Short mmCIF file of C-alpha atoms in Angstrom, two decimals:
data_model
loop_
_atom_site.label_atom_id
_atom_site.label_comp_id
_atom_site.label_asym_id
_atom_site.label_seq_id
_atom_site.Cartn_x
_atom_site.Cartn_y
_atom_site.Cartn_z
CA MET A 1 -23.13 5.56 -25.32
CA ASN A 2 -23.77 8.92 -23.70
CA LEU A 3 -21.50 10.84 -21.33
CA ARG A 4 -23.56 9.87 -18.24
CA SER A 5 -23.18 6.10 -18.83
CA ARG A 6 -19.44 6.47 -19.62
CA THR A 7 -18.95 8.49 -16.44
CA GLY A 8 -20.86 5.89 -14.40
CA ARG A 9 -18.80 3.05 -15.83
CA ALA A 10 -15.55 4.93 -15.25
CA LEU A 11 -16.55 5.69 -11.66
CA PHE A 12 -17.41 2.01 -11.08
CA ALA A 13 -14.05 0.92 -12.54
CA VAL A 14 -12.17 3.40 -10.34
CA SER A 15 -14.14 2.28 -7.26
CA ALA A 16 -13.49 -1.40 -7.97
CA ALA A 17 -9.79 -0.75 -8.57
CA SER A 18 -9.56 1.25 -5.35
CA ALA A 19 -11.25 -1.53 -3.37
CA ALA A 20 -8.88 -4.11 -4.86
CA THR A 21 -5.87 -1.93 -4.09
CA LEU A 22 -6.96 -1.45 -0.49
CA GLY A 23 -7.75 -5.12 -0.08
CA LEU A 24 -11.43 -4.47 0.60
CA VAL A 25 -14.15 -6.87 -0.44
CA THR A 26 -17.24 -5.23 -1.84
CA PRO A 27 -20.61 -7.01 -1.75
CA ALA A 28 -20.35 -7.83 -5.45
CA GLU A 29 -16.95 -9.42 -4.80
CA ALA A 30 -17.97 -11.35 -1.69
CA ALA A 31 -16.24 -14.69 -1.78
CA ILE A 32 -18.90 -16.85 -0.12
CA HIS A 33 -18.75 -20.01 -2.15
CA ASP A 34 -19.98 -23.59 -2.02
CA CYS A 35 -17.60 -26.17 -0.58
CA ARG A 36 -17.63 -29.38 1.42
CA VAL A 37 -16.91 -29.60 5.14
CA SER A 38 -16.66 -33.16 6.46
CA GLY A 39 -18.33 -34.33 3.25
CA ASP A 40 -21.36 -32.05 3.65
CA ARG A 41 -22.11 -29.09 1.35
CA ALA A 42 -21.64 -25.73 3.03
CA ASN A 43 -21.35 -22.02 2.38
CA CYS A 44 -17.69 -21.17 2.84
CA ALA A 45 -15.31 -18.20 2.98
CA TYR A 46 -11.61 -17.60 3.51
CA VAL A 47 -9.78 -16.05 6.45
CA THR A 48 -8.21 -12.73 5.44
CA GLY A 49 -6.53 -9.66 6.91
CA ILE A 50 -4.47 -11.44 9.57
CA ASP A 51 -1.02 -9.97 10.19
CA PRO A 52 1.96 -12.13 9.12
CA GLY A 53 3.06 -14.39 11.96
CA SER A 54 -0.35 -14.12 13.62
CA TRP A 55 -3.60 -16.09 13.36
CA LEU A 56 -7.34 -15.85 13.90
CA GLN A 57 -8.37 -17.72 17.05
CA MET A 58 -11.69 -19.57 17.10
CA ARG A 59 -13.62 -19.01 20.33
CA THR A 60 -16.39 -20.93 22.08
CA GLY A 61 -18.71 -17.91 21.85
CA PRO A 62 -19.05 -14.56 20.03
CA GLY A 63 -16.53 -12.53 22.02
CA TYR A 64 -12.92 -12.28 23.12
CA GLY A 65 -13.82 -13.28 26.70
CA TYR A 66 -14.91 -16.75 25.57
CA ALA A 67 -12.43 -19.62 25.79
CA ASP A 68 -10.19 -20.47 22.85
CA VAL A 69 -11.21 -23.52 20.85
CA PRO A 70 -8.33 -26.02 21.25
CA SER A 71 -6.26 -26.15 18.04
CA GLY A 72 -8.53 -23.39 16.69
CA ARG A 73 -5.88 -21.20 15.08
CA LEU A 74 -6.75 -20.11 11.54
CA ASP A 75 -4.22 -18.59 9.14
CA ASN A 76 -4.85 -16.30 6.17
CA GLY A 77 -6.31 -18.25 3.28
CA ARG A 78 -7.86 -20.98 5.45
CA GLU A 79 -11.23 -22.06 4.10
CA VAL A 80 -14.00 -22.27 6.70
CA GLY A 81 -17.60 -23.43 6.54
CA LEU A 82 -20.14 -20.80 7.65
CA ALA A 83 -22.75 -22.37 9.95
CA CYS A 84 -24.57 -19.28 11.27
CA TRP A 85 -24.06 -15.69 12.44
CA THR A 86 -24.72 -13.70 15.59
CA THR A 87 -23.54 -10.48 17.22
CA GLY A 88 -20.96 -10.07 19.96
CA ASP A 89 -17.79 -8.11 20.70
CA GLY A 90 -16.48 -5.68 18.10
CA ALA A 91 -13.52 -6.72 15.95
CA ALA A 92 -10.06 -5.90 17.30
CA ASP A 93 -9.39 -3.82 14.15
CA ASN A 94 -12.90 -2.31 13.99
CA PRO A 95 -14.71 -2.14 17.38
CA ASN A 96 -17.99 -1.15 15.69
CA TYR A 97 -18.15 -4.34 13.61
CA ARG A 98 -19.94 -6.83 15.88
CA TYR A 99 -20.88 -9.72 13.57
CA TRP A 100 -19.53 -13.16 14.45
CA MET A 101 -19.73 -16.35 12.39
CA ARG A 102 -19.88 -19.85 13.76
CA VAL A 103 -17.35 -21.57 11.52
CA ASP A 104 -16.62 -25.23 10.92
CA VAL A 105 -13.27 -26.57 9.72
CA GLY A 106 -14.27 -30.24 9.77
CA VAL A 107 -12.66 -31.42 13.00
CA ARG A 108 -13.65 -28.44 15.14
CA SER A 109 -15.95 -25.44 15.13
CA GLY A 110 -16.14 -22.13 16.92
CA PHE A 111 -16.81 -18.42 16.53
CA VAL A 112 -14.71 -15.78 14.74
CA ASN A 113 -15.45 -12.14 14.02
CA ASP A 114 -16.69 -11.81 10.44
CA TRP A 115 -14.38 -8.80 9.94
CA TYR A 116 -11.60 -11.36 9.27
CA LEU A 117 -13.50 -13.35 6.64
CA ASP A 118 -13.99 -12.45 2.99
CA THR A 119 -17.77 -12.68 3.20
CA GLY A 120 -18.54 -9.16 1.98
CA SER A 121 -21.34 -7.01 3.38
CA PRO A 122 -23.87 -8.28 5.96
CA ALA A 123 -26.62 -7.25 3.53
CA VAL A 124 -25.25 -9.90 1.16
CA TRP A 125 -24.31 -12.78 3.47
CA GLN A 126 -27.40 -12.51 5.70
CA GLN A 127 -29.36 -13.74 2.67
CA ARG A 128 -27.35 -16.99 2.64
CA ILE A 129 -26.24 -17.59 6.23
CA PRO A 130 -28.85 -18.21 8.98
CA GLN A 131 -28.78 -16.41 12.29
CA CYS A 132 -27.67 -18.65 15.21
#
């Protein structure tokens, strides 16, 4: 193994460790996985990055001005089915991130900003999730 390949591997290991420490999900670590929602196969992800004592509210459309979905509160770790994506309001924690997912939890569905899901990069999930 030459110095260039060792340096590249070391840099990758440091980058991956830094991402894990910061709680970031890189495209290679995207957690979109197969699951079942109401008995049907779906692409799924988990809710992440919500402050303790708070929740992610599902909305009837891709923005904070849309109505709340009744009983649409999602806690960290909640698995959701990913129906489709669109653009809308920026995330509360990152106003420039405007991707929203239509999610399904079996008994209800609605929109949430993708910033709060462990889907990884749009370049990765747009290959698996259709646009609404």
